C-alpha cells in the first residue's frame, strides 16, 4: 500500500474504505475454489440479454427462459459428445501450462507427501500433497495444482489430474447441467385465474427524447469494447494541447492562427518582395567572371527573407 500511495495517492485513498477480501488475493477465502477478481459472469449474461432488455416484462422473461433452455442443452451435448477425458478442456490447458514451467523448479523431497521447491527466480515454497496446499496459495485458491505442486507430484510419479479439485471434472460438469428447463404452452392454453389481470406498464418517458438507452453507462477511464476490423480495443480519446505549426504557439492550430510569421520572434516583417529576394540571391550566386552558378541558387539559404501576403 505504501508503494501504491507513492504512485497514486488518489488510488490509495479509494482503497481505504474497501475491505481487502474484495480486491486482494492475499485475503481471498479458500472455500470458494476460485481466484477470479472480475465480474465477467455478470457482464457476459448482461450482453446476452441485450436483445430482450427493452421488451415488456413477460416477453423479456420468456426470451431469457428460451435462451437458457438452449444454452443448457448445448452445454450438455458438448460435454457428452466431445469431452472424453477426466477434466474439462480449459483445466487441462492450465495444467499443461503449469507443467511447462516445471523446468524452472528444483524439488527437494522431505518424505512421500512433503516437498520443498526452489525456483530459479529466487523463490522457495513448501508443498503438502496430502493436504493439497502450497505456500504460494495458488493451489488453495483455485483448486488446480500450481507449478510447485506439479513439480512435487511429478517427483512422486503421480498423475496431476488426481490432485485437481472435483468441481473441475467432466462428471461434475454433467451433474451441474443435467436438470433441464421444460417447455411451456403459449398463453391461450393457460388456466384462467380469478385474479385481476395486471395492467401493462407505462412506457411514456417524460422529459426524454429519442430511444431508450440500451448500453451500460461506463465509468470514467473504462475501456470501450467496440471492435473495428483489424483493430483491437479502443480507448477514449485523450485531450491534448494543440501546437500551431505556423507560429509555434500552443492553444490553436495553423488554420485558426492569427499571428504573422514575423510576430513570433518579435521582429518586424520585411517589405522585401519576391523579385527583390531572387535578385539578391542571383547576385550572391554570380562569380567574378559574371557566370551564374545554378547550384548556388538552388541551395542558397534565404531564411532571413520574410514575405508579406
Short mmCIF file of C-alpha atoms in Angstrom, two decimals, residues 97-107 117-125 147-148 151:
data_model
loop_
_atom_site.label_atom_id
_atom_site.label_comp_id
_atom_site.label_asym_id
_atom_site.label_seq_id
_atom_site.Cartn_x
_atom_site.Cartn_y
_atom_site.Cartn_z
CA UNK A 97 0.84 -24.53 -18.90
CA UNK A 98 1.96 -25.23 -15.33
CA UNK A 99 3.83 -28.33 -16.44
CA UNK A 100 5.82 -26.29 -18.97
CA UNK A 101 7.21 -24.18 -16.11
CA UNK A 102 8.34 -27.18 -14.04
CA UNK A 103 11.82 -26.98 -15.59
CA UNK A 104 12.38 -23.77 -13.59
CA UNK A 105 11.87 -25.59 -10.27
CA UNK A 106 14.12 -27.88 -8.22
CA UNK A 107 12.22 -30.26 -5.86
CA UNK A 117 10.54 -26.49 -4.18
CA UNK A 118 13.16 -23.91 -5.10
CA UNK A 119 12.69 -21.73 -8.20
CA UNK A 120 15.26 -20.05 -10.42
CA UNK A 121 13.73 -16.64 -9.66
CA UNK A 122 14.83 -16.99 -6.02
CA UNK A 123 11.52 -18.15 -4.56
CA UNK A 124 11.20 -21.16 -2.28
CA UNK A 125 7.94 -22.89 -1.33
CA UNK A 147 3.80 -25.13 -10.81
CA UNK A 148 5.39 -26.01 -7.47
CA UNK A 151 6.83 -30.39 -9.64
#
